[in-house]
PDB file of C-alpha atoms in Angstrom:
ATOM      1  CA  THR A   1     -55.909 143.955 -98.274  1.00 58.00           C
ATOM      2  CA  ILE A   2     -56.390 147.696 -98.269  1.00 75.00           C
ATOM      3  CA  VAL A   3     -59.955 148.891 -97.843  1.00 80.00           C
ATOM      4  CA  SER A   4     -61.351 152.306 -98.648  1.00 89.00           C
ATOM      5  CA  VAL A   5     -62.009 154.785 -95.872  1.00 92.00           C
ATOM      6  CA  PHE A   6     -65.760 154.412 -96.522  1.00 92.00           C
ATOM      7  CA  GLU A   7     -65.642 150.612 -96.227  1.00 92.00           C
ATOM      8  CA  TYR A   8     -63.534 150.905 -93.066  1.00 91.00           C
ATOM      9  CA  GLU A   9     -66.102 153.282 -91.553  1.00 94.00           C
ATOM     10  CA  MET A  10     -68.891 150.830 -92.466  1.00 94.00           C
ATOM     11  CA  LEU A  11     -66.995 147.979 -90.807  1.00 92.00           C
ATOM     12  CA  LYS A  12     -66.487 150.052 -87.653  1.00 93.00           C
ATOM     13  CA  SER A  13     -70.164 151.011 -87.636  1.00 93.00           C
ATOM     14  CA  ALA A  14     -71.284 147.383 -87.941  1.00 94.00           C
ATOM     15  CA  PHE A  15     -68.961 146.154 -85.188  1.00 92.00           C
ATOM     16  CA  ALA A  16     -70.683 145.290 -81.914  1.00 86.00           C
ATOM     17  CA  GLY A  17     -69.455 143.578 -78.783  1.00 77.00           C
ATOM     18  CA  GLY A  18     -71.202 140.768 -76.971  1.00 74.00           C
ATOM     19  CA  TYR A  19     -74.929 140.990 -76.357  1.00 70.00           C
ATOM     20  CA  THR A  20     -75.522 141.673 -72.679  1.00 70.00           C
ATOM     21  CA  ASP A  21     -78.721 143.201 -71.415  1.00 68.00           C
ATOM     22  CA  GLY A  22     -81.093 142.816 -68.517  1.00 70.00           C
ATOM     23  CA  ASN A  23     -84.595 141.605 -69.201  1.00 73.00           C
ATOM     24  CA  HIS A  24     -86.902 144.628 -69.046  1.00 72.00           C
ATOM     25  CA  LEU A  25     -89.801 142.439 -67.926  1.00 75.00           C
ATOM     26  CA  HIS A  26     -88.012 141.781 -64.612  1.00 78.00           C
ATOM     27  CA  ILE A  27     -86.585 145.162 -63.584  1.00 78.00           C
ATOM     28  CA  ASN A  28     -86.342 145.670 -59.796  1.00 84.00           C
ATOM     29  CA  GLU A  29     -87.395 142.091 -59.226  1.00 87.00           C
ATOM     30  CA  ILE A  30     -85.618 139.185 -57.565  1.00 89.00           C
ATOM     31  CA  CYS A  31     -85.926 136.115 -59.775  1.00 86.00           C
ATOM     32  CA  TYR A  32     -85.725 132.631 -58.303  1.00 90.00           C
ATOM     33  CA  ASN A  33     -85.029 129.262 -59.951  1.00 90.00           C
ATOM     34  CA  VAL A  34     -82.956 130.911 -62.658  1.00 85.00           C
ATOM     35  CA  SER A  35     -80.351 128.823 -64.419  1.00 83.00           C
ATOM     36  CA  SER A  36     -77.591 129.366 -66.914  1.00 81.00           C
ATOM     37  CA  TYR A  37     -74.805 127.467 -68.571  1.00 78.00           C
ATOM     38  CA  ASP A  38     -71.275 128.190 -69.675  1.00 78.00           C
ATOM     39  CA  GLU A  39     -70.549 127.253 -73.249  1.00 78.00           C
ATOM     40  CA  CYS A  40     -66.973 126.087 -72.748  1.00 77.00           C
ATOM     41  CA  SER A  41     -64.415 126.982 -75.397  1.00 79.00           C
ATOM     42  CA  ALA A  42     -66.919 128.573 -77.758  1.00 84.00           C
ATOM     43  CA  TYR A  43     -64.366 131.008 -79.216  1.00 86.00           C
ATOM     44  CA  PRO A  44     -61.815 128.409 -80.356  1.00 88.00           C
ATOM     45  CA  TYR A  45     -64.605 126.188 -81.675  1.00 91.00           C
ATOM     46  CA  VAL A  46     -66.022 128.988 -83.801  1.00 92.00           C
ATOM     47  CA  MET A  47     -62.565 130.033 -85.003  1.00 92.00           C
ATOM     48  CA  ILE A  48     -61.723 126.561 -86.323  1.00 94.00           C
ATOM     49  CA  SER A  49     -65.128 125.489 -87.633  1.00 94.00           C
ATOM     50  CA  GLN A  50     -66.949 128.504 -89.048  1.00 95.00           C
ATOM     51  CA  PHE A  51     -66.525 130.508 -92.227  1.00 96.00           C
ATOM     52  CA  PHE A  52     -65.189 134.059 -92.118  1.00 95.00           C
ATOM     53  CA  PRO A  53     -64.914 136.823 -94.726  1.00 95.00           C
ATOM     54  CA  MET A  54     -61.773 135.854 -96.680  1.00 95.00           C
ATOM     55  CA  SER A  55     -61.603 138.367 -99.511  1.00 93.00           C
ATOM     56  CA  LYS A  56     -61.615 142.037-100.243  1.00 92.00           C
ATOM     57  CA  GLY A  57     -65.140 143.466-100.170  1.00 93.00           C
ATOM     58  CA  GLU A  58     -66.877 143.740-103.522  1.00 95.00           C
ATOM     59  CA  LEU A  59     -69.357 146.613-103.800  1.00 96.00           C
ATOM     60  CA  ILE A  60     -72.291 145.390-105.894  1.00 97.00           C
ATOM     61  CA  THR A  61     -75.650 146.663-107.066  1.00 96.00           C
ATOM     62  CA  LEU A  62     -78.448 144.263-106.202  1.00 97.00           C
ATOM     63  CA  LYS A  63     -80.917 143.442-108.970  1.00 96.00           C
ATOM     64  CA  ASP A  64     -83.830 142.369-106.789  1.00 95.00           C
ATOM     65  CA  LYS A  65     -84.858 140.598-103.585  1.00 95.00           C
ATOM     66  CA  HIS A  66     -83.822 137.208-105.020  1.00 97.00           C
ATOM     67  CA  ASP A  67     -80.320 138.576-105.704  1.00 97.00           C
ATOM     68  CA  PHE A  68     -80.204 139.885-102.116  1.00 97.00           C
ATOM     69  CA  GLU A  69     -81.168 136.457-100.709  1.00 96.00           C
ATOM     70  CA  ASP A  70     -78.638 134.646-102.948  1.00 97.00           C
ATOM     71  CA  ASN A  71     -75.840 136.898-101.757  1.00 97.00           C
ATOM     72  CA  LEU A  72     -76.827 136.252 -98.126  1.00 97.00           C
ATOM     73  CA  LYS A  73     -76.739 132.524 -98.844  1.00 96.00           C
ATOM     74  CA  TYR A  74     -73.318 132.360-100.522  1.00 97.00           C
ATOM     75  CA  TYR A  75     -71.310 135.289 -99.107  1.00 98.00           C
ATOM     76  CA  HIS A  76     -70.664 137.236 -95.944  1.00 97.00           C
ATOM     77  CA  VAL A  77     -72.134 140.677 -96.511  1.00 98.00           C
ATOM     78  CA  LEU A  78     -72.069 144.185 -95.100  1.00 97.00           C
ATOM     79  CA  PHE A  79     -74.678 146.792 -95.976  1.00 98.00           C
ATOM     80  CA  THR A  80     -76.646 149.826 -94.895  1.00 98.00           C
ATOM     81  CA  ALA A  81     -80.275 148.953 -94.204  1.00 98.00           C
ATOM     82  CA  THR A  82     -83.192 151.280 -93.647  1.00 98.00           C
ATOM     83  CA  PHE A  83     -86.166 149.674 -91.916  1.00 98.00           C
ATOM     84  CA  TYR A  84     -89.607 151.310 -91.953  1.00 98.00           C
ATOM     85  CA  ASP A  85     -92.243 150.626 -89.281  1.00 98.00           C
ATOM     86  CA  ILE A  86     -89.929 148.236 -87.466  1.00 98.00           C
ATOM     87  CA  ASP A  87     -91.405 146.579 -84.378  1.00 97.00           C
ATOM     88  CA  GLU A  88     -90.418 143.838 -81.950  1.00 95.00           C
ATOM     89  CA  THR A  89     -91.604 140.259 -82.386  1.00 95.00           C
ATOM     90  CA  PHE A  90     -89.420 139.024 -79.528  1.00 85.00           C
ATOM     91  CA  THR A  91     -90.775 140.878 -76.498  1.00 81.00           C
ATOM     92  CA  TYR A  92     -88.242 140.013 -73.821  1.00 78.00           C
ATOM     93  CA  ASP A  93     -84.982 140.955 -75.565  1.00 82.00           C
ATOM     94  CA  HIS A  94     -84.167 143.591 -78.144  1.00 89.00           C
ATOM     95  CA  TYR A  95     -81.212 143.092 -80.472  1.00 91.00           C
ATOM     96  CA  ILE A  96     -80.701 146.455 -82.159  1.00 94.00           C
ATOM     97  CA  SER A  97     -78.699 148.984 -80.180  1.00 94.00           C
ATOM     98  CA  ILE A  98     -80.012 152.536 -80.574  1.00 95.00           C
ATOM     99  CA  SER A  99     -76.420 153.825 -80.499  1.00 94.00           C
ATOM    100  CA  LYS A 100     -75.709 151.869 -83.709  1.00 95.00           C
ATOM    101  CA  CYS A 101     -78.548 153.536 -85.629  1.00 96.00           C
ATOM    102  CA  ILE A 102     -77.290 156.178 -88.046  1.00 96.00           C
ATOM    103  CA  GLU A 103     -80.814 157.519 -88.360  1.00 97.00           C
ATOM    104  CA  LYS A 104     -83.863 156.961 -86.160  1.00 97.00           C
ATOM    105  CA  GLU A 105     -87.338 158.444 -86.227  1.00 97.00           C
ATOM    106  CA  ASN A 106     -90.032 158.240 -83.574  1.00 98.00           C
ATOM    107  CA  TYR A 107     -88.506 155.304 -81.724  1.00 97.00           C
ATOM    108  CA  ILE A 108     -89.122 153.524 -78.429  1.00 95.00           C
ATOM    109  CA  ALA A 109     -86.132 152.052 -76.625  1.00 93.00           C
ATOM    110  CA  ASP A 110     -85.632 149.561 -73.814  1.00 88.00           C
ATOM    111  CA  ASN A 111     -82.404 150.349 -71.949  1.00 84.00           C
ATOM    112  CA  GLY A 112     -80.713 151.550 -75.147  1.00 88.00           C
ATOM    113  CA  ARG A 113     -82.168 148.785 -77.339  1.00 91.00           C
ATOM    114  CA  LEU A 114     -84.725 149.341 -80.077  1.00 94.00           C
ATOM    115  CA  VAL A 115     -88.285 148.196 -79.404  1.00 95.00           C
ATOM    116  CA  LYS A 116     -89.934 149.935 -82.354  1.00 97.00           C
ATOM    117  CA  ALA A 117     -89.524 152.915 -84.660  1.00 98.00           C
ATOM    118  CA  ASP A 118     -91.078 154.577 -87.662  1.00 98.00           C
ATOM    119  CA  LYS A 119     -87.684 154.388 -89.361  1.00 98.00           C
ATOM    120  CA  ILE A 120     -84.079 153.419 -88.587  1.00 98.00           C
ATOM    121  CA  THR A 121     -80.942 153.199 -90.679  1.00 98.00           C
ATOM    122  CA  ILE A 122     -78.132 150.928 -89.548  1.00 98.00           C
ATOM    123  CA  VAL A 123     -75.035 149.236 -90.971  1.00 98.00           C
ATOM    124  CA  ILE A 124     -75.318 145.467 -90.504  1.00 97.00           C
ATOM    125  CA  THR A 125     -73.826 142.146 -91.560  1.00 97.00           C
ATOM    126  CA  ASN A 126     -75.592 139.035 -92.793  1.00 97.00           C
ATOM    127  CA  ILE A 127     -75.442 137.654 -89.233  1.00 95.00           C
ATOM    128  CA  ASP A 128     -77.139 140.770 -87.851  1.00 96.00           C
ATOM    129  CA  TYR A 129     -79.770 140.583 -90.583  1.00 98.00           C
ATOM    130  CA  GLU A 130     -80.650 136.968 -89.726  1.00 96.00           C
ATOM    131  CA  ILE A 131     -81.109 137.882 -86.046  1.00 95.00           C
ATOM    132  CA  ILE A 132     -83.116 141.010 -86.875  1.00 96.00           C
ATOM    133  CA  LYS A 133     -85.329 138.944 -89.200  1.00 96.00           C
ATOM    134  CA  LYS A 134     -86.102 136.579 -86.298  1.00 96.00           C
ATOM    135  CA  THR A 135     -86.745 139.288 -83.704  1.00 95.00           C
ATOM    136  CA  TYR A 136     -88.409 142.182 -85.575  1.00 97.00           C
ATOM    137  CA  LYS A 137     -90.971 142.810 -88.295  1.00 98.00           C
ATOM    138  CA  TRP A 138     -91.113 145.793 -90.666  1.00 98.00           C
ATOM    139  CA  SER A 139     -93.208 147.113 -93.521  1.00 98.00           C
ATOM    140  CA  LYS A 140     -90.331 147.938 -95.874  1.00 98.00           C
ATOM    141  CA  MET A 141     -86.545 147.675 -96.017  1.00 98.00           C
ATOM    142  CA  THR A 142     -84.150 149.409 -98.389  1.00 97.00           C
ATOM    143  CA  VAL A 143     -80.534 148.374 -98.913  1.00 98.00           C
ATOM    144  CA  ARG A 144     -77.551 150.388-100.102  1.00 96.00           C
ATOM    145  CA  ASN A 145     -73.738 150.171 -99.986  1.00 97.00           C
ATOM    146  CA  PHE A 146     -73.964 146.384-100.344  1.00 98.00           C
ATOM    147  CA  ARG A 147     -70.591 144.652-100.075  1.00 97.00           C
ATOM    148  CA  ARG A 148     -69.949 140.949-100.272  1.00 97.00           C
ATOM    149  CA  TYR A 149     -66.970 138.893 -99.165  1.00 97.00           C
ATOM    150  CA  LYS A 150     -66.007 135.344-100.123  1.00 97.00           C
ATOM    151  CA  ARG A 151     -66.470 132.887 -97.268  1.00 96.00           C
ATOM    152  CA  GLY A 152     -63.755 130.531 -96.093  1.00 96.00           C
ATOM    153  CA  LEU A 153     -62.082 128.877 -93.155  1.00 96.00           C
ATOM    154  CA  LEU A 154     -59.269 130.713 -91.416  1.00 96.00           C
ATOM    155  CA  PRO A 155     -55.746 129.885 -92.677  1.00 96.00           C
ATOM    156  CA  ARG A 156     -54.500 126.406 -91.763  1.00 96.00           C
ATOM    157  CA  ASP A 157     -51.519 127.693 -89.742  1.00 97.00           C
ATOM    158  CA  LEU A 158     -53.818 129.831 -87.601  1.00 95.00           C
ATOM    159  CA  ILE A 159     -56.166 126.886 -86.984  1.00 95.00           C
ATOM    160  CA  ILE A 160     -53.184 124.719 -85.938  1.00 95.00           C
ATOM    161  CA  ALA A 161     -52.019 127.454 -83.543  1.00 92.00           C
ATOM    162  CA  ILE A 162     -55.520 127.714 -82.034  1.00 91.00           C
ATOM    163  CA  LEU A 163     -55.681 123.934 -81.541  1.00 91.00           C
ATOM    164  CA  ASP A 164     -52.215 123.930 -79.951  1.00 89.00           C
ATOM    165  CA  LEU A 165     -53.179 126.667 -77.471  1.00 84.00           C
ATOM    166  CA  TYR A 166     -56.465 124.914 -76.724  1.00 85.00           C
ATOM    167  CA  GLU A 167     -54.654 121.647 -76.002  1.00 84.00           C
ATOM    168  CA  LYS A 168     -52.294 123.435 -73.592  1.00 80.00           C
ATOM    169  CA  LYS A 169     -55.208 125.204 -71.923  1.00 80.00           C
ATOM    170  CA  THR A 170     -57.047 121.942 -71.288  1.00 81.00           C
ATOM    171  CA  THR A 171     -54.077 119.728 -70.346  1.00 81.00           C
ATOM    172  CA  LEU A 172     -52.275 122.246 -68.097  1.00 77.00           C
ATOM    173  CA  LYS A 173     -55.330 123.352 -66.141  1.00 80.00           C
ATOM    174  CA  GLY A 174     -54.876 122.785 -62.418  1.00 80.00           C
ATOM    175  CA  ILE A 175     -51.154 121.943 -62.585  1.00 81.00           C
ATOM    176  CA  ILE A 176     -49.462 124.474 -60.286  1.00 84.00           C
ATOM    177  CA  GLU A 177     -45.994 124.328 -61.868  1.00 79.00           C
ATOM    178  CA  TYR A 178     -47.491 125.177 -65.289  1.00 75.00           C
ATOM    179  CA  ILE A 179     -49.757 128.025 -64.164  1.00 81.00           C
ATOM    180  CA  ILE A 180     -47.984 130.631 -66.351  1.00 82.00           C
ATOM    181  CA  GLU A 181     -48.166 128.420 -69.469  1.00 80.00           C
ATOM    182  CA  TYR A 182     -51.814 127.647 -68.700  1.00 74.00           C
ATOM    183  CA  GLN A 183     -52.714 131.335 -68.311  1.00 81.00           C
ATOM    184  CA  ASN A 184     -50.833 132.281 -71.494  1.00 77.00           C
ATOM    185  CA  SER A 185     -52.551 129.570 -73.552  1.00 73.00           C
ATOM    186  CA  LYS A 186     -55.948 130.487 -72.125  1.00 74.00           C
ATOM    187  CA  GLU A 187     -55.479 134.159 -72.971  1.00 74.00           C
TER     188      GLU A 187
END
């Protein structure tokens, strides 16, 4: 599917890598009794079980807030959001990266992450919006350039290939004579 240059630029703007950030409440401090866990095989699980955008983007004009919420419920979406008087509600981590903000006014940042601002404009997806809704509050939000995409599972052949590689990764692990096959399937 061919996308317009504008849609491509929006998609690039919304793209973000993994969320990694130190906790600003513990800078220059040694923390004891800290634990973590490794979520094994999260990528293949998500790839075979979750819905992804499976259509060309459809640029639509939203009628009202109810229309906005319905589209979030039934589609994957991409849009430009402007938040006014945005402030943290989740004090020990900040989701929005300042570098992703197209526009920002009178903001406070924590190691490159937004704590609060009078105004920001950012291109986000429905997934970003759900996280922002849980971790920030704001007085007003405006939406423009709203695109929606039909949701669906990845193609069957791709899912079968993922499962095949996953099986090789798990069954060949630790077998010296299959180290190359193991590494290839893991990658």
